[in-house]
Coordinates of N, CA and C in Angstrom, one line a residue:
M1 N 0.8 -1.2 0.0 CA 0.0 0.0 0.0 C 0.9 1.3 0.0
D2 N 0.5 2.2 -0.9 CA 1.2 3.5 -0.9 C 0.6 4.4 0.2
T3 N 1.3 4.7 1.2 CA 0.7 5.5 2.3 C 0.8 7.0 2.0
G4 N 1.5 7.3 0.9 CA 1.7 8.8 0.7 C 2.8 9.3 1.6
I5 N 3.3 8.5 2.5 CA 4.3 9.0 3.4 C 5.6 8.3 3.0
P6 N 6.5 9.1 2.4 CA 7.7 8.4 1.8 C 8.6 7.9 2.9
R7 N 9.3 6.8 2.6 CA 10.3 6.3 3.6 C 11.5 7.2 3.6
T8 N 11.8 7.7 4.7 CA 12.9 8.7 4.8 C 14.1 8.0 5.4
D9 N 15.2 8.6 5.2 CA 16.5 8.2 5.8 C 16.4 8.6 7.3
T10 N 16.3 7.6 8.1 CA 16.2 8.0 9.6 C 17.5 7.8 10.3
T11 N 18.6 7.8 9.5 CA 19.9 7.7 10.2 C 20.4 9.0 10.6
G12 N 20.6 9.2 11.8 CA 21.0 10.5 12.4 C 22.5 10.4 12.9
T13 N 22.8 11.3 13.8 CA 24.2 11.4 14.3 C 24.5 10.2 15.1
T14 N 23.5 9.4 15.6 CA 23.8 8.2 16.4 C 24.2 7.1 15.5
G15 N 23.9 7.2 14.2 CA 24.2 6.1 13.3 C 23.2 4.9 13.4
T16 N 22.1 5.2 14.0 CA 21.0 4.2 14.2 C 19.8 4.6 13.4
T17 N 18.9 3.6 13.2 CA 17.7 3.9 12.5 C 16.5 4.1 13.5
G18 N 15.7 5.1 13.3 CA 14.6 5.4 14.2 C 13.5 4.4 14.0
T19 N 13.1 3.8 15.1 CA 12.0 2.8 15.1 C 11.1 3.2 16.3
T20 N 9.8 2.7 16.2 CA 8.9 2.9 17.4 C 8.9 1.7 18.2
D21 N 8.8 1.9 19.5 CA 8.7 0.8 20.5 C 7.2 0.4 20.6
T22 N 6.8 -0.7 20.0 CA 5.4 -1.1 20.0 C 5.0 -1.5 21.4
S23 N 5.9 -1.8 22.3 CA 5.5 -2.2 23.7 C 5.3 -0.9 24.6
D24 N 5.6 0.2 24.1 CA 5.4 1.5 24.9 C 3.9 1.8 24.9
P25 N 3.4 1.9 26.1 CA 1.9 2.3 26.2 C 1.6 3.6 25.5
R26 N 2.5 4.5 25.5 CA 2.3 5.8 24.8 C 2.1 5.6 23.3
T27 N 2.9 4.6 22.7 CA 2.7 4.3 21.3 C 1.4 3.7 21.0
A28 N 1.0 2.8 21.9 CA -0.3 2.1 21.7 C -1.5 3.2 21.8
D29 N -1.3 4.1 22.7 CA -2.3 5.2 22.8 C -2.4 6.0 21.6
L30 N -1.2 6.4 21.1 CA -1.1 7.2 19.9 C -1.8 6.5 18.7
R31 N -1.5 5.2 18.6 CA -2.1 4.4 17.5 C -3.7 4.5 17.6
A32 N -4.2 4.3 18.8 CA -5.6 4.3 19.0 C -6.2 5.7 18.7
R33 N -5.4 6.7 19.1 CA -5.8 8.1 18.8 C -5.9 8.3 17.3
W34 N -4.9 7.9 16.6 CA -4.8 8.1 15.1 C -6.1 7.4 14.5
H35 N -6.3 6.2 14.9 CA -7.5 5.5 14.3 C -8.8 6.2 14.6
A36 N -9.0 6.7 15.8 CA -10.2 7.4 16.1 C -10.3 8.7 15.4
T37 N -9.2 9.4 15.2 CA -9.2 10.7 14.5 C -9.5 10.5 13.0
V38 N -8.9 9.5 12.4 CA -9.2 9.2 10.9 C -10.6 8.9 10.8
T39 N -11.2 8.0 11.7 CA -12.6 7.6 11.6 C -13.5 8.8 11.7
A40 N -13.2 9.7 12.7 CA -14.0 10.9 12.9 C -13.9 11.8 11.7
A41 N -12.8 11.9 11.0 CA -12.6 12.8 9.9 C -13.1 12.3 8.6
T42 N -13.4 11.0 8.5 CA -13.9 10.5 7.2 C -15.4 10.2 7.2
H43 N -15.9 9.8 8.4 CA -17.4 9.4 8.5 C -17.8 8.4 7.4
D44 N -16.9 7.6 7.0 CA -17.2 6.7 5.9 C -16.1 5.6 5.9
T45 N -16.2 4.6 5.0 CA -15.2 3.6 4.8 C -13.9 4.3 4.4
H46 N -12.8 3.7 4.8 CA -11.5 4.3 4.5 C -10.5 3.2 4.6
P47 N -9.4 3.3 3.9 CA -8.3 2.3 4.0 C -7.9 2.1 5.5
D48 N -7.3 1.0 5.7 CA -6.7 0.7 7.1 C -5.8 1.8 7.5
P49 N -6.1 2.6 8.5 CA -5.2 3.7 8.9 C -3.9 3.2 9.6
A50 N -3.8 1.9 10.0 CA -2.6 1.5 10.7 C -1.3 1.7 10.0
P51 N -1.2 1.4 8.7 CA 0.1 1.6 8.0 C 0.5 3.1 8.0
Y52 N -0.4 4.0 8.0 CA -0.1 5.4 8.1 C 0.4 5.8 9.4
A53 N -0.2 5.2 10.5 CA 0.3 5.4 11.8 C 1.7 4.9 12.0
D54 N 2.0 3.7 11.4 CA 3.3 3.2 11.5 C 4.4 4.1 10.9
R55 N 4.1 4.6 9.7 CA 5.0 5.5 9.1 C 5.2 6.8 9.8
L56 N 4.1 7.4 10.3 CA 4.2 8.7 11.0 C 4.9 8.5 12.3
L57 N 4.6 7.4 13.0 CA 5.3 7.2 14.3 C 6.8 6.9 14.1
T58 N 7.2 6.3 13.0 CA 8.6 6.1 12.7 C 9.2 7.4 12.4
A59 N 8.6 8.3 11.7 CA 9.1 9.6 11.4 C 9.3 10.4 12.7
W60 N 8.3 10.3 13.6 CA 8.4 11.1 14.9 C 9.5 10.5 15.8
A61 N 10.0 9.3 15.5 CA 11.0 8.6 16.4 C 12.4 8.7 15.8
E62 N 12.6 9.5 14.8 CA 13.9 9.5 14.1 C 14.9 10.0 15.2
P63 N 16.1 9.5 15.0 CA 17.1 9.7 16.1 C 17.7 11.1 16.2
Q64 N 17.5 12.0 15.2 CA 18.0 13.3 15.3 C 17.1 14.2 16.3
R65 N 15.9 13.6 16.6 CA 15.0 14.4 17.5 C 15.3 14.2 18.9
R66 N 15.1 15.3 19.7 CA 15.3 15.2 21.1 C 14.1 15.9 21.8
Y67 N 13.5 16.9 21.2 CA 12.3 17.5 21.7 C 11.1 17.1 20.8
H68 N 11.2 17.2 19.5 CA 10.2 17.0 18.6 C 10.0 15.5 18.4
T69 N 9.5 14.8 19.4 CA 9.4 13.4 19.5 C 8.0 12.9 19.6
T70 N 7.8 11.6 19.7 CA 6.4 11.1 20.0 C 5.9 11.6 21.3
A71 N 6.7 11.9 22.3 CA 6.3 12.5 23.5 C 5.7 13.9 23.3
H72 N 6.3 14.7 22.4 CA 5.8 16.0 22.1 C 4.4 15.8 21.4
L73 N 4.3 14.9 20.4 CA 3.1 14.7 19.7 C 2.0 14.3 20.7
A74 N 2.3 13.4 21.6 CA 1.3 13.0 22.6 C 0.8 14.2 23.5
D75 N 1.8 15.0 23.9 CA 1.5 16.2 24.7 C 0.6 17.2 23.9
V76 N 0.9 17.4 22.6 CA 0.1 18.4 21.8 C -1.3 17.8 21.7
L77 N -1.5 16.5 21.4 CA -2.8 15.9 21.3 C -3.6 16.0 22.6
A78 N -2.9 15.8 23.7 CA -3.6 15.9 25.0 C -4.1 17.4 25.3
R79 N -3.3 18.4 24.9 CA -3.7 19.7 25.0 C -4.9 20.1 24.1
I80 N -4.9 19.5 22.9 CA -6.0 19.7 22.0 C -7.3 19.2 22.6
D81 N -7.2 18.1 23.3 CA -8.4 17.5 24.0 C -9.0 18.6 24.9
V82 N -8.1 19.3 25.6 CA -8.6 20.4 26.6 C -9.2 21.5 25.8
L83 N -8.6 21.9 24.7 CA -9.0 23.1 23.9 C -10.0 22.8 22.8
A84 N -10.3 21.5 22.6 CA -11.2 21.1 21.4 C -12.5 21.9 21.4
P85 N -13.2 22.2 22.5 CA -14.5 22.9 22.3 C -14.3 24.3 21.7
H86 N -13.1 24.8 21.6 CA -12.9 26.1 21.0 C -12.8 26.0 19.5
A87 N -12.5 24.8 19.0 CA -12.2 24.6 17.5 C -13.4 24.4 16.7
A88 N -13.4 24.9 15.5 CA -14.5 24.7 14.5 C -14.4 23.3 14.0
D89 N -13.2 22.7 13.8 CA -13.1 21.4 13.2 C -12.0 20.7 14.0
P90 N -12.4 20.1 15.2 CA -11.4 19.4 16.0 C -10.6 18.3 15.3
A91 N -11.3 17.6 14.4 CA -10.7 16.5 13.7 C -9.5 17.0 12.8
A92 N -9.8 18.1 12.1 CA -8.7 18.7 11.3 C -7.5 19.2 12.2
V93 N -7.8 19.7 13.4 CA -6.8 20.2 14.3 C -5.9 19.0 14.7
R94 N -6.6 17.9 15.1 CA -5.9 16.7 15.5 C -5.0 16.1 14.4
L95 N -5.5 16.1 13.2 CA -4.7 15.6 12.0 C -3.5 16.5 11.8
A96 N -3.7 17.8 12.0 CA -2.6 18.8 11.8 C -1.6 18.5 12.8
A97 N -2.0 18.2 14.1 CA -1.0 17.9 15.1 C -0.1 16.7 14.7
W98 N -0.7 15.7 14.1 CA 0.1 14.5 13.7 C 1.1 14.9 12.6
F99 N 0.7 15.8 11.8 CA 1.6 16.1 10.6 C 2.5 17.3 10.9
H100 N 2.3 18.1 12.0 CA 3.0 19.4 12.0 C 4.5 19.3 12.2
D101 N 5.0 18.3 12.7 CA 6.5 18.1 12.8 C 6.8 16.7 12.2
A102 N 6.0 16.2 11.3 CA 6.2 14.8 10.7 C 7.5 14.8 10.0
V103 N 7.9 15.9 9.3 CA 9.2 16.1 8.7 C 9.9 17.1 9.6
Y104 N 11.0 16.6 10.1 CA 11.8 17.5 11.0 C 13.3 17.2 10.9
R105 N 14.0 18.2 10.4 CA 15.5 18.1 10.4 C 15.9 19.5 11.0
P106 N 16.6 19.5 12.2 CA 17.0 20.7 12.8 C 17.9 21.6 12.0
D107 N 18.5 21.0 11.0 CA 19.4 21.8 10.1 C 18.7 22.4 8.9
R108 N 17.4 22.2 8.8 CA 16.7 22.7 7.7 C 15.6 23.7 8.1
S109 N 15.2 24.6 7.2 CA 14.2 25.6 7.6 C 12.8 25.4 6.9
E110 N 12.7 24.3 6.1 CA 11.4 24.1 5.4 C 10.6 23.0 5.9
N111 N 10.8 22.6 7.2 CA 10.2 21.5 7.8 C 8.7 21.6 7.7
E112 N 8.1 22.7 8.0 CA 6.7 22.9 8.0 C 6.1 22.7 6.6
E113 N 6.7 23.3 5.7 CA 6.2 23.2 4.3 C 6.3 21.7 3.8
R114 N 7.3 21.0 4.1 CA 7.4 19.6 3.7 C 6.4 18.8 4.5
S115 N 6.2 19.1 5.8 CA 5.2 18.4 6.5 C 3.8 18.6 6.0
A116 N 3.5 19.9 5.6 CA 2.2 20.2 5.0 C 2.0 19.4 3.7
A117 N 3.0 19.4 2.9 CA 3.0 18.7 1.6 C 2.7 17.2 1.8
L118 N 3.3 16.7 2.9 CA 3.1 15.3 3.2 C 1.7 15.0 3.5
A119 N 1.0 15.9 4.3 CA -0.4 15.7 4.6 C -1.2 15.8 3.4
E120 N -0.9 16.7 2.4 CA -1.6 16.8 1.2 C -1.6 15.6 0.3
R121 N -0.5 14.8 0.5 CA -0.4 13.6 -0.3 C -1.1 12.4 0.4
A122 N -0.9 12.3 1.8 CA -1.4 11.1 2.5 C -2.9 11.2 2.8
L123 N -3.4 12.3 3.1 CA -4.8 12.4 3.6 C -5.9 12.0 2.6
P124 N -5.7 12.4 1.3 CA -6.7 12.0 0.3 C -6.7 10.5 0.2
E125 N -5.6 9.8 0.3 CA -5.6 8.3 0.2 C -6.4 7.7 1.3
L126 N -6.5 8.4 2.5 CA -7.3 7.9 3.6 C -8.8 8.3 3.5
G127 N -9.2 8.9 2.4 CA -10.5 9.3 2.3 C -10.9 10.6 2.9
I128 N -9.9 11.4 3.3 CA -10.2 12.7 3.9 C -10.6 13.7 2.7
S129 N -11.6 14.5 2.9 CA -12.1 15.3 1.9 C -11.1 16.4 1.5
P130 N -11.2 16.9 0.2 CA -10.3 17.9 -0.2 C -10.3 19.2 0.7
A131 N -11.5 19.6 1.2 CA -11.6 20.7 2.0 C -10.9 20.5 3.4
R132 N -11.1 19.4 4.0 CA -10.4 19.1 5.2 C -8.9 18.9 5.1
T133 N -8.5 18.3 4.0 CA -7.1 18.2 3.7 C -6.5 19.5 3.6
A134 N -7.1 20.4 2.9 CA -6.6 21.8 2.7 C -6.5 22.5 4.1
E135 N -7.5 22.3 4.9 CA -7.4 22.9 6.2 C -6.3 22.4 7.1
V136 N -6.1 21.1 7.0 CA -5.0 20.5 7.8 C -3.6 21.0 7.3
A137 N -3.5 21.1 6.0 CA -2.2 21.7 5.4 C -2.0 23.1 5.8
R138 N -3.1 23.9 5.8 CA -3.0 25.3 6.2 C -2.6 25.4 7.7
L139 N -3.1 24.5 8.5 CA -2.8 24.6 9.9 C -1.3 24.2 10.2
V140 N -0.9 23.2 9.4 CA 0.6 22.8 9.6 C 1.5 24.0 9.2
R141 N 1.1 24.7 8.1 CA 2.0 25.8 7.7 C 1.9 27.0 8.7
L142 N 0.8 27.1 9.4 CA 0.6 28.1 10.4 C 1.6 28.0 11.5
T143 N 2.1 26.8 11.8 CA 3.0 26.6 12.9 C 4.4 27.2 12.6
V144 N 4.6 27.8 11.4 CA 5.8 28.5 11.2 C 5.8 29.8 12.0
T145 N 4.7 30.4 12.1 CA 4.6 31.7 12.8 C 3.8 31.6 14.2
H146 N 3.0 30.6 14.3 CA 2.1 30.5 15.5 C 1.3 31.8 15.7
D147 N 0.8 32.4 14.6 CA 0.2 33.7 14.6 C -1.2 33.6 13.9
P148 N -2.2 32.9 14.4 CA -3.4 32.8 13.7 C -4.2 34.1 13.6
A149 N -4.9 34.2 12.6 CA -5.7 35.5 12.4 C -6.9 35.5 13.4
P150 N -7.4 36.7 13.7 CA -8.6 36.7 14.6 C -9.7 35.9 14.0
G151 N -10.3 35.1 14.8 CA -11.4 34.2 14.4 C -11.0 32.9 13.9
D152 N -9.7 32.7 13.7 CA -9.2 31.4 13.2 C -9.2 30.4 14.4
T153 N -10.3 29.9 14.8 CA -10.3 29.1 16.1 C -9.5 27.8 15.9
D154 N -9.5 27.1 14.7 CA -8.7 25.9 14.6 C -7.2 26.3 14.7
G155 N -6.8 27.4 14.1 CA -5.4 27.8 14.3 C -5.1 28.1 15.7
E156 N -6.0 28.8 16.4 CA -5.7 29.1 17.8 C -5.5 27.9 18.6
V157 N -6.3 26.9 18.4 CA -6.2 25.6 19.2 C -4.9 24.9 18.9
L158 N -4.5 24.8 17.6 CA -3.3 24.1 17.3 C -2.1 24.9 17.9
C159 N -2.0 26.2 17.6 CA -0.9 26.9 18.1 C -0.8 27.0 19.6
D160 N -1.9 27.1 20.3 CA -1.8 27.1 21.7 C -1.4 25.8 22.3
A161 N -1.9 24.7 21.6 CA -1.4 23.4 22.1 C 0.1 23.2 21.9
D162 N 0.6 23.7 20.8 CA 2.0 23.5 20.4 C 2.9 24.3 21.3
L163 N 2.4 25.5 21.7 CA 3.2 26.4 22.6 C 3.0 26.2 24.1
A164 N 2.1 25.4 24.4 CA 1.8 25.2 25.9 C 3.0 24.7 26.6
V165 N 4.0 24.0 26.0 CA 5.2 23.6 26.7 C 5.9 24.8 27.3
L166 N 5.7 26.0 26.8 CA 6.4 27.1 27.3 C 5.9 27.5 28.7
A167 N 4.7 26.9 29.1 CA 4.1 27.3 30.4 C 4.4 26.2 31.4
G168 N 5.3 25.3 31.2 CA 5.6 24.2 32.2 C 6.2 24.8 33.4
D169 N 6.2 24.0 34.5 CA 6.8 24.4 35.7 C 8.3 24.4 35.4
P170 N 9.1 25.1 36.3 CA 10.5 25.3 36.0 C 11.3 24.0 35.6
P171 N 11.2 22.9 36.3 CA 11.9 21.7 35.9 C 11.4 21.2 34.5
A172 N 10.1 21.3 34.2 CA 9.7 20.8 32.9 C 10.2 21.8 31.8
Y173 N 10.2 23.1 32.1 CA 10.7 24.0 31.1 C 12.2 23.8 30.8
A174 N 12.9 23.6 31.9 CA 14.3 23.3 31.8 C 14.6 22.1 30.9
A175 N 13.8 21.1 31.1 CA 14.0 19.8 30.3 C 13.7 20.1 28.9
Y176 N 12.6 20.9 28.6 CA 12.3 21.3 27.2 C 13.4 22.1 26.6
A177 N 14.0 23.1 27.3 CA 15.1 23.9 26.8 C 16.3 23.0 26.5
A178 N 16.6 22.1 27.4 CA 17.7 21.2 27.2 C 17.6 20.3 26.0
A179 N 16.3 19.9 25.8 CA 16.1 19.0 24.6 C 16.2 19.8 23.3
V180 N 15.8 21.0 23.3 CA 15.9 21.9 22.1 C 17.4 22.1 21.9
R181 N 18.2 22.3 22.9 CA 19.7 22.5 22.7 C 20.3 21.2 22.2
A182 N 19.8 20.1 22.6 CA 20.4 18.8 22.2 C 20.1 18.6 20.7
E183 N 18.9 19.0 20.2 CA 18.6 18.9 18.8 C 19.6 19.7 18.0
Y184 N 20.1 20.8 18.5 CA 21.0 21.7 17.8 C 22.4 21.5 18.3
A185 N 22.8 20.3 18.7 CA 24.1 20.0 19.2 C 25.2 20.4 18.2
F186 N 24.9 20.3 16.9 CA 25.8 20.7 15.9 C 26.1 22.2 15.8
V187 N 25.3 23.0 16.5 CA 25.5 24.4 16.4 C 26.5 24.9 17.6
P188 N 27.5 25.7 17.2 CA 28.4 26.2 18.3 C 27.6 27.0 19.3
D189 N 28.1 27.0 20.5 CA 27.4 27.7 21.6 C 27.0 29.1 21.4
D190 N 28.0 29.9 20.9 CA 27.7 31.3 20.6 C 26.6 31.5 19.6
A191 N 26.7 30.7 18.5 CA 25.6 30.9 17.5 C 24.3 30.4 18.0
F192 N 24.3 29.4 18.8 CA 23.0 28.9 19.4 C 22.4 30.0 20.3
R193 N 23.2 30.5 21.2 CA 22.7 31.5 22.1 C 22.2 32.7 21.4
T194 N 22.8 33.2 20.3 CA 22.3 34.3 19.5 C 21.0 34.0 18.9
G195 N 20.9 32.8 18.2 CA 19.7 32.4 17.5 C 18.5 32.2 18.5
R196 N 18.8 31.5 19.6 CA 17.8 31.2 20.5 C 17.3 32.4 21.2
A197 N 18.2 33.3 21.5 CA 17.7 34.6 22.2 C 16.8 35.4 21.2
A198 N 17.1 35.3 19.9 CA 16.3 36.0 18.9 C 14.9 35.4 18.9
V199 N 14.8 34.1 19.0 CA 13.5 33.5 19.0 C 12.7 33.9 20.2
L200 N 13.4 33.9 21.4 CA 12.7 34.2 22.7 C 12.2 35.7 22.6
R201 N 13.0 36.6 22.1 CA 12.6 38.0 22.0 C 11.4 38.1 21.1
Q202 N 11.4 37.4 20.0 CA 10.2 37.5 19.1 C 9.0 37.0 19.8
L203 N 9.1 35.9 20.6 CA 7.9 35.4 21.3 C 7.4 36.4 22.4
L204 N 8.4 37.0 23.1 CA 8.0 37.9 24.1 C 7.5 39.2 23.6
A205 N 7.8 39.5 22.3 CA 7.3 40.8 21.7 C 5.8 40.6 21.2
L206 N 5.3 39.4 21.2 CA 3.9 39.2 20.7 C 3.0 39.8 21.8
P207 N 1.9 40.4 21.4 CA 1.0 40.9 22.3 C 0.4 39.8 23.2
R208 N 0.2 38.7 22.6 CA -0.4 37.5 23.3 C 0.3 36.3 22.7
L209 N 0.8 35.4 23.6 CA 1.3 34.1 23.2 C 0.2 33.1 22.9
F210 N -0.9 33.2 23.6 CA -2.0 32.3 23.5 C -3.3 33.0 23.2
R211 N -4.1 32.3 22.3 CA -5.3 33.0 21.8 C -6.6 32.4 22.3
T212 N -6.5 31.2 22.8 CA -7.8 30.6 23.3 C -8.0 31.1 24.7
P213 N -9.3 31.2 25.2 CA -9.5 31.6 26.5 C -8.8 30.8 27.6
Y214 N -8.7 29.5 27.4 CA -8.0 28.6 28.3 C -6.5 28.9 28.3
G215 N -5.9 29.0 27.2 CA -4.5 29.3 27.1 C -4.2 30.7 27.7
T216 N -5.0 31.7 27.4 CA -4.8 33.0 28.0 C -4.8 33.0 29.5
T217 N -5.7 32.2 30.1 CA -5.9 32.2 31.5 C -4.9 31.4 32.2
H218 N -4.5 30.2 31.6 CA -3.7 29.3 32.4 C -2.2 29.3 31.9
W219 N -1.9 29.7 30.7 CA -0.6 29.5 30.2 C 0.2 30.8 29.9
E220 N -0.5 31.9 29.7 CA 0.2 33.1 29.3 C 1.3 33.6 30.3
S221 N 0.9 33.7 31.6 CA 1.8 34.3 32.6 C 3.0 33.4 32.9
P222 N 2.8 32.1 33.1 CA 4.0 31.2 33.3 C 4.9 31.1 32.1
A223 N 4.3 31.1 30.9 CA 5.1 31.0 29.7 C 6.0 32.3 29.6
R224 N 5.5 33.4 29.8 CA 6.3 34.7 29.8 C 7.4 34.7 30.8
A225 N 7.1 34.2 32.0 CA 8.1 34.1 33.0 C 9.2 33.1 32.6
N226 N 8.9 32.0 32.1 CA 9.9 31.1 31.6 C 10.7 31.6 30.5
L227 N 10.1 32.2 29.5 CA 10.8 32.8 28.4 C 11.8 33.9 28.9
S228 N 11.3 34.8 29.8 CA 12.1 35.8 30.3 C 13.3 35.3 31.1
A229 N 13.1 34.3 31.8 CA 14.2 33.7 32.6 C 15.2 33.0 31.7
E230 N 14.8 32.3 30.7 CA 15.8 31.7 29.8 C 16.5 32.8 29.0
L231 N 15.8 33.9 28.6 CA 16.5 34.9 27.8 C 17.6 35.6 28.7
A232 N 17.2 35.8 30.0 CA 18.2 36.4 30.9 C 19.4 35.5 31.1
E233 N 19.2 34.2 31.1 CA 20.3 33.3 31.3 C 21.2 33.2 30.0
L234 N 20.5 33.4 28.9 CA 21.3 33.3 27.6 C 22.1 34.6 27.4
T235 N 21.6 35.7 27.8 CA 22.2 37.0 27.5 C 23.1 37.6 28.6
E236 N 22.9 37.2 29.8 CA 23.7 37.8 30.9 C 25.2 37.7 30.7
P237 N 25.7 36.6 30.3 CA 27.2 36.5 30.1 C 27.7 37.5 29.1
D238 N 26.9 37.7 28.0 CA 27.3 38.6 27.0 C 27.3 40.0 27.4
E239 N 26.5 40.3 28.5 CA 26.5 41.7 28.9 C 27.6 42.0 29.9
L240 N 28.3 41.0 30.4 CA 29.3 41.2 31.4 C 30.6 41.6 30.7
T241 N 30.8 41.1 29.5 CA 32.1 41.4 28.8 C 31.8 42.0 27.4
E242 N 32.7 42.8 27.0 CA 32.6 43.4 25.6 C 33.4 42.6 24.7
P243 N 32.9 41.9 23.7 CA 33.7 41.1 22.8 C 34.6 42.0 22.0
D244 N 35.8 41.4 21.6 CA 36.8 42.2 20.8 C 36.3 42.4 19.4
E245 N 35.6 41.4 18.8 CA 35.1 41.5 17.5 C 33.7 41.1 17.4
P246 N 32.9 41.6 16.5 CA 31.5 41.2 16.3 C 31.4 39.7 16.0
T247 N 30.4 39.0 16.5 CA 30.2 37.6 16.3 C 29.8 37.4 14.8
Q248 N 30.4 36.4 14.2 CA 30.1 36.1 12.8 C 28.9 35.1 12.8
L249 N 27.8 35.5 12.3 CA 26.6 34.6 12.4 C 26.7 33.6 11.2
P250 N 26.3 32.3 11.4 CA 26.3 31.3 10.4 C 25.1 31.5 9.4
E251 N 25.2 30.8 8.3 CA 24.0 30.8 7.4 C 22.9 30.1 8.1
P252 N 21.6 30.6 7.8 CA 20.5 30.1 8.6 C 20.3 28.6 8.6
D253 N 20.5 27.9 7.4 CA 20.4 26.5 7.4 C 21.6 25.7 7.8
E254 N 22.6 26.4 8.2 CA 23.9 25.7 8.6 C 23.9 25.5 10.1
A255 N 23.7 26.6 10.9 CA 23.9 26.4 12.3 C 23.0 27.1 13.2
A256 N 22.4 28.2 12.7 CA 21.5 29.0 13.6 C 20.2 28.3 13.7
P257 N 19.6 28.3 15.0 CA 18.3 27.7 15.1 C 17.3 28.4 14.3
P258 N 16.4 27.6 13.6 CA 15.3 28.2 12.8 C 14.3 28.9 13.7
Q259 N 13.3 29.5 13.0 CA 12.3 30.3 13.8 C 11.4 29.6 14.7
G260 N 11.3 28.3 14.5 CA 10.4 27.5 15.4 C 10.9 27.3 16.8
I261 N 10.1 26.7 17.6 CA 10.5 26.5 19.0 C 10.8 25.0 19.2

């Protein structure tokens, strides 16, 4: 069966191939979620969704990932459960969550576009309507900016669910930040600090990080506190000493962290 999901080279810096642990309860739960989401999105007969789950979960388990893993996927889906009443099309939002980091290489900047294109190929095979497929692809592309337009309730739910990690308690946020750094282990420290600080400043400059009522109430304040604390930690050493020469920034796709979180 052609799942529309190409087999990718999952060999990373570890020299191993990414596979999913079928004995992991989280994996079993994700498979069940995928089946339920596809069923809800088609309302009709459709091909067996299991092979699509296999390929997606393999992609999410590639060895170059440290934060953008199946654990992140499960967390985003759990947050969508909380926010779903705010969405116009919860099934489309859940499908978009599955695809939003399905293609992820930390040294590339077109991950969201490639992930959206993947959804556009795979979902019609599953019997998803053209309109819903287009909505899923639009939502995946929206995660480039996490800036949904007013009234875009589907976009608000997906973006809030994706950004909710920023509102974790201090140990959880520290683990998230460490995992992001590990994904960019190939980036020199100075370049990473510069790029990461730019991302944090962009987020803090937004009038609102979260757009749903729940996100605004529960996640906005702790997220801003975490972002501010990380930015202070990243920039404080630079403020103590004056460098002899300006820092040479790398090309975007070579070493600097991309715009995503």
